Amino acid sequence: MQMQFKYLTMLTQISEWFNIPIFALEIINPNPITARGICKIPGYIRDSYTVKKFDSIDGLARKCGVRPEAILLLNQMEQEILREGETIEIPWQVKSSIVNPHFGYDHSRVEQDIQTLYEMYSMFQVRVIGESEQGRSITEITIGNGPLHVHLNASFHGNEWVTTNVVMQFVQDYVHAIATGGHLYGIPAETLYTECTLSVVPMVNPDGVEIAQYGPHDEERPVYRSMLLHEGVTFQDWKANARGVDLNNQFPTNWEIEKNRKWAKIPAYRDYPGAAPLTEKEAIVMQKLVEEKQFHRVVALHTQGKEFYWGYEGIEPKESALLAARFERASGYKAVQMIDSHAGFKDWFIATYEKPGFTIELGEGVNPLPIEQFESIYRDVIGILVEAIRPL
């Protein structure tokens, strides 16, 4: 919510009047000492209200959970006199969820919710870092200003779209905790914000997610049906991007091994590594993001298995084992150092930068996991996400 101020007003006063931590106000208002003109108030919306008989500023303020000065400021009123029937604006703190994790995210909804969260809280930066093979935007969210730089992503695979639900819920919980002086997994949100700069890509493979959820467009259906290859396979099983390439087999680290042993030798709904490394737009976007930001750690969310992979060919640093122990304690997920897999995002990051990288396999069952698992998945994994953005 934005407010117009006629007079010089201290952010400390606004903090007290709206019951918002001064830290949260300073994040989104460029002048950390005073507000003059426009000031952003995180986590609030303004609503029209028709004054009823016996209403008072004090009574409305108590109902809204703010000080009377907040209502006076919002309406540019100098006296606490209300007239029955007049319309004023009152501030409501947002308590309902913007993110609805009980419905699968597609590309349009994730973009809409990112924008709504930004308008509501303004505590993160948003930018488009590239586009998919079918021209859908790939968006990065950045939260925090700490020296530790961490990257988190979801939906590398189309039929693992529930990972986007987890990431979006985490982003909402994080910014709400900042705005209200709250905690995440027992850690003050302000502490996390000042310790870590977190990069989040909620949907790496928007085309694959669309195909897995809705199937291809009618005119494309014959082409995509030919990529299913196996009897009984449906579009819900689609892991690949729009060109039938598995994005998590697209990275240069021992790509030839995966190429030679994967069953798919042509574009398919899963397991085709492509004609060469880094041929797909989405994989190139992720490579360039890592090269630009030089992250200290990366975490990729996948499904399923209730385990996570933290090593690669013995190249991983000692820090990886320490973080893996933290993740295991926080989640109950099994820590697996080595698996026989190459050319993945995590593999490439560890091999290229010799820094910690993790693949987290959320939930249990058969992909796509039912959305009914969301609550238990999120309850298990939030500890990992918080530990990932904490210094050792």
Coordinates of C-alpha atoms in Angstrom, one line a residue:
M1 CA 0.0 0.0 0.0
Q2 CA 1.2 3.5 -0.8
M3 CA 0.4 6.6 1.2
Q4 CA 0.8 10.3 0.4
F5 CA 2.3 12.5 3.2
K6 CA 1.8 16.2 3.2
Y7 CA 4.2 16.7 6.1
L8 CA 7.6 15.3 7.0
T9 CA 7.0 12.1 8.9
M10 CA 9.5 9.8 10.6
L11 CA 9.6 6.2 9.5
T12 CA 9.8 5.4 13.2
Q13 CA 6.4 7.0 13.7
I14 CA 4.9 5.1 10.7
S15 CA 6.4 1.9 12.2
E16 CA 4.6 2.5 15.5
W17 CA 1.3 3.6 13.9
F18 CA 1.1 0.6 11.6
N19 CA 2.8 -1.9 13.9
I20 CA 5.4 -2.7 11.2
P21 CA 9.1 -3.2 12.0
I22 CA 11.2 -0.2 11.1
F23 CA 13.6 -2.6 9.3
A24 CA 10.8 -3.6 6.9
L25 CA 9.9 0.0 6.1
E26 CA 13.5 0.9 5.4
I27 CA 13.8 -1.9 2.9
I28 CA 11.2 -0.5 0.6
N29 CA 11.5 3.3 1.2
P30 CA 14.6 4.9 -0.2
N31 CA 15.0 7.4 2.6
P32 CA 15.7 5.5 5.8
I33 CA 15.0 8.4 8.1
T34 CA 11.9 10.2 7.0
A35 CA 9.0 9.9 4.6
R36 CA 7.9 12.8 2.5
G37 CA 5.4 12.5 -0.3
I38 CA 4.9 8.8 -1.2
C39 CA 5.6 6.1 1.4
K40 CA 5.1 2.4 0.9
I41 CA 3.5 0.4 3.7
P42 CA 4.2 -3.3 3.3
G43 CA 1.5 -5.9 3.9
Y44 CA -1.5 -3.5 4.0
I45 CA -4.3 -2.7 1.6
R46 CA -6.6 0.3 1.7
D47 CA -10.4 -0.2 1.6
S48 CA -13.3 2.2 1.4
Y49 CA -15.6 2.3 4.5
T50 CA -18.9 4.1 5.0
V51 CA -19.0 5.6 8.4
K52 CA -21.8 4.3 10.7
K53 CA -23.5 5.9 13.6
F54 CA -21.3 5.8 16.8
D55 CA -18.1 5.0 14.7
S56 CA -15.0 6.7 15.9
I57 CA -11.4 6.9 14.7
D58 CA -10.2 5.1 17.9
G59 CA -12.8 2.3 17.4
L60 CA -11.9 1.8 13.7
A61 CA -8.2 1.8 14.5
R62 CA -8.7 -0.9 17.1
K63 CA -10.6 -3.0 14.5
C64 CA -7.8 -2.5 12.0
G65 CA -5.0 -3.2 14.5
V66 CA -3.4 0.2 13.9
R67 CA -3.0 3.4 15.8
P68 CA -5.6 6.2 15.1
E69 CA -2.8 8.3 13.5
A70 CA -2.6 5.7 10.7
I71 CA -6.3 6.3 9.7
L72 CA -5.8 10.1 10.0
L73 CA -2.7 9.9 7.7
L74 CA -4.4 7.7 5.2
N75 CA -7.3 10.2 4.8
Q76 CA -5.2 13.4 5.3
M77 CA -7.5 14.2 8.2
E78 CA -6.4 16.7 10.9
Q79 CA -9.3 16.1 13.3
E80 CA -10.9 12.9 14.6
I81 CA -14.4 13.9 13.6
L82 CA -16.4 11.4 11.6
R83 CA -19.8 12.1 10.0
E84 CA -22.3 9.3 9.5
G85 CA -22.6 8.3 5.9
E86 CA -19.3 9.7 4.7
T87 CA -16.7 7.4 3.0
I88 CA -13.2 7.1 4.3
E89 CA -10.3 4.7 3.7
I90 CA -9.1 2.3 6.3
P91 CA -6.0 0.2 6.2
W92 CA -6.3 -3.6 6.6
Q93 CA -3.3 -5.8 7.2
V94 CA -3.2 -8.7 4.7
K95 CA -3.8 -11.9 6.6
S96 CA -5.2 -14.1 3.9
S97 CA -2.8 -15.9 1.5
I98 CA -2.1 -14.6 -1.9
V99 CA -0.5 -17.9 -2.9
N100 CA -2.9 -20.9 -3.1
P101 CA -0.6 -23.9 -3.0
H102 CA -3.5 -26.4 -3.3
F103 CA -3.8 -25.8 -7.1
G104 CA -1.1 -26.6 -9.5
Y105 CA 0.8 -23.6 -10.8
D106 CA 1.0 -22.9 -14.5
H107 CA 3.0 -20.1 -16.0
S108 CA 0.4 -17.4 -16.0
R109 CA -0.6 -17.9 -12.4
V110 CA 3.0 -17.9 -11.1
E111 CA 3.7 -14.6 -12.9
Q112 CA 0.4 -13.1 -11.6
D113 CA 1.2 -14.2 -8.0
I114 CA 4.7 -12.8 -8.2
Q115 CA 3.3 -9.5 -9.3
T116 CA 0.7 -9.4 -6.6
L117 CA 3.2 -10.3 -3.9
Y118 CA 5.5 -7.5 -5.2
E119 CA 2.7 -5.0 -5.1
M120 CA 1.7 -6.1 -1.6
Y121 CA 5.1 -6.3 0.0
S122 CA 7.7 -4.7 -2.4
M123 CA 10.5 -6.5 -0.5
F124 CA 12.1 -8.2 -3.4
Q125 CA 13.3 -7.5 -6.9
V126 CA 11.8 -9.2 -9.9
R127 CA 13.3 -9.5 -13.4
V128 CA 12.9 -11.6 -16.5
I129 CA 16.1 -13.5 -17.1
G130 CA 15.1 -15.2 -20.3
E131 CA 12.4 -17.1 -22.1
S132 CA 11.4 -20.6 -22.8
E133 CA 11.4 -22.3 -26.2
Q134 CA 7.8 -21.3 -26.7
G135 CA 8.4 -17.7 -25.6
R136 CA 7.2 -17.8 -22.0
S137 CA 9.1 -15.7 -19.6
I138 CA 11.5 -17.1 -17.0
T139 CA 11.5 -14.9 -13.9
E140 CA 14.0 -14.5 -11.1
I141 CA 13.1 -13.2 -7.6
T142 CA 15.8 -11.8 -5.4
I143 CA 15.3 -11.4 -1.6
G144 CA 17.8 -10.1 0.9
N145 CA 21.1 -8.2 0.9
G146 CA 23.5 -10.4 2.8
P147 CA 27.0 -11.6 1.8
L148 CA 25.9 -15.2 1.3
H149 CA 24.5 -15.7 -2.2
V150 CA 22.2 -18.7 -2.6
H151 CA 20.1 -19.8 -5.6
L152 CA 16.9 -21.9 -5.4
N153 CA 14.9 -23.2 -8.4
A154 CA 11.9 -25.4 -9.1
S155 CA 10.1 -27.1 -12.0
F156 CA 13.2 -28.1 -14.1
H157 CA 10.8 -31.0 -15.1
G158 CA 7.3 -30.3 -16.3
N159 CA 5.6 -33.1 -14.3
E160 CA 7.3 -31.9 -11.1
W161 CA 5.3 -28.7 -11.0
V162 CA 4.4 -29.1 -7.3
T163 CA 8.0 -27.8 -6.6
T164 CA 6.8 -24.4 -7.8
N165 CA 4.0 -24.5 -5.3
V166 CA 6.6 -25.0 -2.5
V167 CA 8.8 -22.2 -3.7
M168 CA 6.0 -19.7 -4.1
Q169 CA 4.7 -20.6 -0.6
F170 CA 8.2 -20.1 0.8
V171 CA 8.6 -16.7 -0.9
Q172 CA 5.2 -15.5 0.5
D173 CA 6.0 -16.8 4.0
Y174 CA 9.4 -15.1 3.9
V175 CA 8.3 -11.6 2.9
H176 CA 5.3 -11.8 5.2
A177 CA 7.6 -12.6 8.1
I178 CA 9.8 -9.7 7.2
A179 CA 6.8 -7.3 7.1
T180 CA 5.5 -8.5 10.5
G181 CA 8.7 -9.1 12.4
G182 CA 8.2 -12.8 12.2
H183 CA 10.3 -15.9 12.0
L184 CA 10.9 -18.7 9.5
Y185 CA 11.7 -22.1 11.0
G186 CA 12.5 -20.3 14.3
I187 CA 14.9 -17.9 12.7
P188 CA 14.1 -14.1 12.6
A189 CA 13.3 -13.1 9.0
E190 CA 15.3 -10.0 9.5
T191 CA 18.4 -12.1 10.3
L192 CA 17.9 -14.2 7.2
Y193 CA 17.5 -11.1 5.1
T194 CA 20.7 -9.5 6.3
E195 CA 22.7 -12.7 6.1
C196 CA 21.7 -13.9 2.6
T197 CA 20.9 -12.7 -0.8
L198 CA 18.5 -15.3 -2.2
S199 CA 17.9 -15.8 -5.9
V200 CA 14.7 -17.8 -6.8
V201 CA 13.5 -19.1 -10.1
P202 CA 10.1 -20.5 -9.4
M203 CA 9.6 -22.1 -12.8
V204 CA 12.6 -23.1 -15.0
N205 CA 10.5 -25.1 -17.5
P206 CA 7.2 -23.3 -18.1
D207 CA 6.5 -25.0 -21.4
G208 CA 6.9 -28.5 -19.9
V209 CA 4.7 -27.5 -17.0
E210 CA 1.9 -26.4 -19.4
I211 CA 2.2 -29.7 -21.3
A212 CA 2.1 -31.8 -18.2
Q213 CA -0.9 -29.9 -16.8
Y214 CA -3.0 -29.3 -19.9
G215 CA -1.5 -31.2 -22.8
P216 CA -0.3 -29.4 -26.0
H217 CA -2.4 -27.2 -28.2
D218 CA -4.6 -29.1 -30.5
E219 CA -2.6 -28.3 -33.6
E220 CA 0.6 -29.5 -32.0
R221 CA -0.9 -32.6 -30.4
P222 CA 0.1 -35.1 -33.1
V223 CA 3.8 -34.0 -32.9
Y224 CA 3.8 -34.3 -29.1
R225 CA 1.9 -37.5 -29.0
S226 CA 4.7 -39.0 -31.1
M227 CA 7.2 -38.1 -28.4
L228 CA 5.3 -40.1 -25.7
L229 CA 6.8 -43.3 -27.3
H230 CA 5.6 -45.8 -24.7
E231 CA 2.2 -47.3 -24.3
G232 CA 0.2 -46.0 -21.4
V233 CA 2.2 -42.8 -21.1
T234 CA 0.1 -39.6 -21.0
F235 CA 1.0 -35.9 -21.2
Q236 CA 0.8 -35.8 -17.4
D237 CA 4.1 -37.7 -17.5
W238 CA 5.9 -35.0 -19.5
K239 CA 9.2 -34.1 -17.9
A240 CA 10.9 -32.5 -20.9
N241 CA 10.7 -29.0 -22.3
A242 CA 8.7 -28.1 -25.4
R243 CA 11.3 -29.6 -27.8
G244 CA 11.4 -33.0 -26.0
V245 CA 14.7 -32.4 -24.2
D246 CA 15.3 -33.2 -20.5
L247 CA 16.7 -29.9 -19.2
N248 CA 18.4 -31.6 -16.2
N249 CA 20.5 -33.6 -18.7
Q250 CA 21.6 -30.5 -20.6
F251 CA 24.7 -29.4 -18.7
P252 CA 28.2 -30.1 -20.0
T253 CA 29.5 -32.1 -17.1
N254 CA 30.0 -35.6 -18.5
W255 CA 27.1 -35.0 -20.8
E256 CA 28.4 -37.7 -23.2
I257 CA 27.9 -40.4 -20.6
E258 CA 24.2 -39.5 -20.2
K259 CA 23.8 -39.3 -24.0
N260 CA 25.2 -42.8 -24.5
R261 CA 23.2 -44.5 -21.8
K262 CA 19.8 -42.8 -22.0
W263 CA 17.1 -44.8 -23.7
A264 CA 15.8 -41.8 -25.5
K265 CA 17.8 -41.1 -28.6
I266 CA 15.3 -38.7 -30.2
P267 CA 13.1 -36.0 -28.7
A268 CA 10.8 -37.6 -26.1
Y269 CA 8.7 -36.8 -23.1
R270 CA 11.6 -37.6 -20.8
D271 CA 15.3 -38.6 -20.7
Y272 CA 16.5 -37.2 -24.0
P273 CA 19.6 -35.1 -23.2
G274 CA 19.5 -33.2 -26.5
A275 CA 21.8 -33.2 -29.5
A276 CA 24.5 -31.5 -27.5
P277 CA 24.9 -29.7 -24.1
L278 CA 23.2 -26.4 -23.7
T279 CA 21.1 -26.4 -26.8
E280 CA 17.9 -25.4 -25.0
K281 CA 17.0 -21.9 -24.1
E282 CA 16.0 -22.7 -20.6
A283 CA 19.2 -24.5 -19.8
I284 CA 21.2 -21.6 -21.3
V285 CA 19.2 -19.1 -19.1
M286 CA 20.2 -21.0 -16.0
Q287 CA 23.8 -21.3 -17.0
K288 CA 24.1 -17.6 -17.6
L289 CA 22.3 -16.8 -14.3
V290 CA 24.9 -18.8 -12.4
E291 CA 27.8 -17.3 -14.3
E292 CA 26.4 -13.8 -13.7
K293 CA 25.7 -14.2 -10.0
Q294 CA 28.5 -16.5 -8.9
F295 CA 26.4 -18.1 -6.2
H296 CA 27.9 -19.7 -3.1
R297 CA 25.3 -22.5 -3.1
V298 CA 22.5 -23.8 -5.3
V299 CA 19.4 -25.8 -4.5
A300 CA 17.2 -27.4 -7.1
L301 CA 13.8 -28.8 -6.1
H302 CA 12.6 -32.0 -7.8
T303 CA 10.2 -34.9 -6.9
Q304 CA 10.2 -37.5 -5.5
G305 CA 11.9 -39.8 -2.9
K306 CA 12.3 -37.9 0.4
E307 CA 16.0 -37.7 -0.1
F308 CA 18.6 -35.3 -1.4
Y309 CA 21.9 -35.5 -3.4
W310 CA 24.8 -33.4 -2.3
G311 CA 28.0 -34.7 -3.9
Y312 CA 29.5 -35.2 -7.3
E313 CA 32.5 -37.4 -8.1
G314 CA 34.2 -36.3 -4.9
I315 CA 34.6 -32.8 -6.2
E316 CA 32.2 -31.2 -3.7
P317 CA 33.8 -29.1 -0.9
K318 CA 33.8 -30.1 2.8
E319 CA 31.1 -27.4 3.4
S320 CA 28.7 -29.7 1.4
A321 CA 28.8 -32.4 4.1
L322 CA 28.1 -29.9 6.9
L323 CA 25.1 -28.5 5.0
A324 CA 23.9 -32.0 4.2
A325 CA 23.9 -32.9 7.9
R326 CA 21.9 -29.7 8.6
F327 CA 19.4 -30.5 5.9
E328 CA 18.9 -34.1 7.1
R329 CA 18.3 -33.0 10.7
A330 CA 15.8 -30.3 9.6
S331 CA 13.8 -32.5 7.3
G332 CA 14.2 -36.2 8.0
Y333 CA 15.1 -36.6 4.3
K334 CA 17.9 -39.0 3.6
A335 CA 21.2 -37.5 2.6
V336 CA 22.8 -39.2 -0.4
Q337 CA 26.3 -38.2 -1.3
M338 CA 26.7 -40.0 -4.7
I339 CA 24.4 -41.3 -7.3
D340 CA 25.2 -42.5 -10.8
S341 CA 24.0 -39.4 -12.6
H342 CA 25.7 -36.7 -14.8
A343 CA 24.9 -33.6 -16.8
G344 CA 22.5 -32.2 -14.2
F345 CA 22.3 -28.6 -13.0
K346 CA 23.7 -29.6 -9.5
D347 CA 26.4 -31.8 -11.1
W348 CA 27.6 -29.0 -13.4
F349 CA 27.6 -26.4 -10.6
I350 CA 29.7 -28.5 -8.2
A351 CA 32.1 -29.6 -11.0
T352 CA 32.5 -26.1 -12.4
Y353 CA 32.6 -24.0 -9.2
E354 CA 33.6 -26.6 -6.5
K355 CA 30.8 -25.1 -4.3
P356 CA 27.9 -26.8 -2.6
G357 CA 25.0 -27.9 -4.8
F358 CA 21.9 -29.9 -3.9
T359 CA 19.1 -31.7 -5.6
I360 CA 16.1 -32.2 -3.2
E361 CA 13.7 -34.9 -4.1
L362 CA 10.4 -33.9 -2.5
G363 CA 7.6 -36.2 -1.4
E364 CA 7.0 -39.8 -2.3
G365 CA 5.0 -41.6 -4.9
V366 CA 4.7 -41.4 -8.7
N367 CA 5.1 -38.1 -10.6
P368 CA 3.2 -35.9 -10.9
L369 CA 2.7 -36.1 -7.1
P370 CA -0.9 -35.4 -6.0
I371 CA -1.4 -31.8 -4.8
E372 CA -2.8 -33.3 -1.6
Q373 CA 0.8 -34.0 -0.6
F374 CA 1.6 -30.3 -0.5
E375 CA 1.1 -29.7 3.2
S376 CA 3.4 -32.6 4.3
I377 CA 6.0 -31.8 1.6
Y378 CA 6.2 -28.2 2.7
R379 CA 6.3 -29.1 6.4
D380 CA 9.2 -31.4 5.7
V381 CA 11.2 -29.1 3.4
I382 CA 10.9 -25.6 4.9
G383 CA 13.7 -26.5 7.3
I384 CA 16.0 -27.3 4.3
L385 CA 15.1 -24.0 2.6
V386 CA 15.9 -22.0 5.7
E387 CA 19.1 -23.9 6.4
A388 CA 20.1 -23.3 2.8
I389 CA 20.1 -19.5 3.3
R390 CA 22.0 -19.5 6.6
P391 CA 25.7 -19.2 6.9
L392 CA 27.6 -22.1 8.4

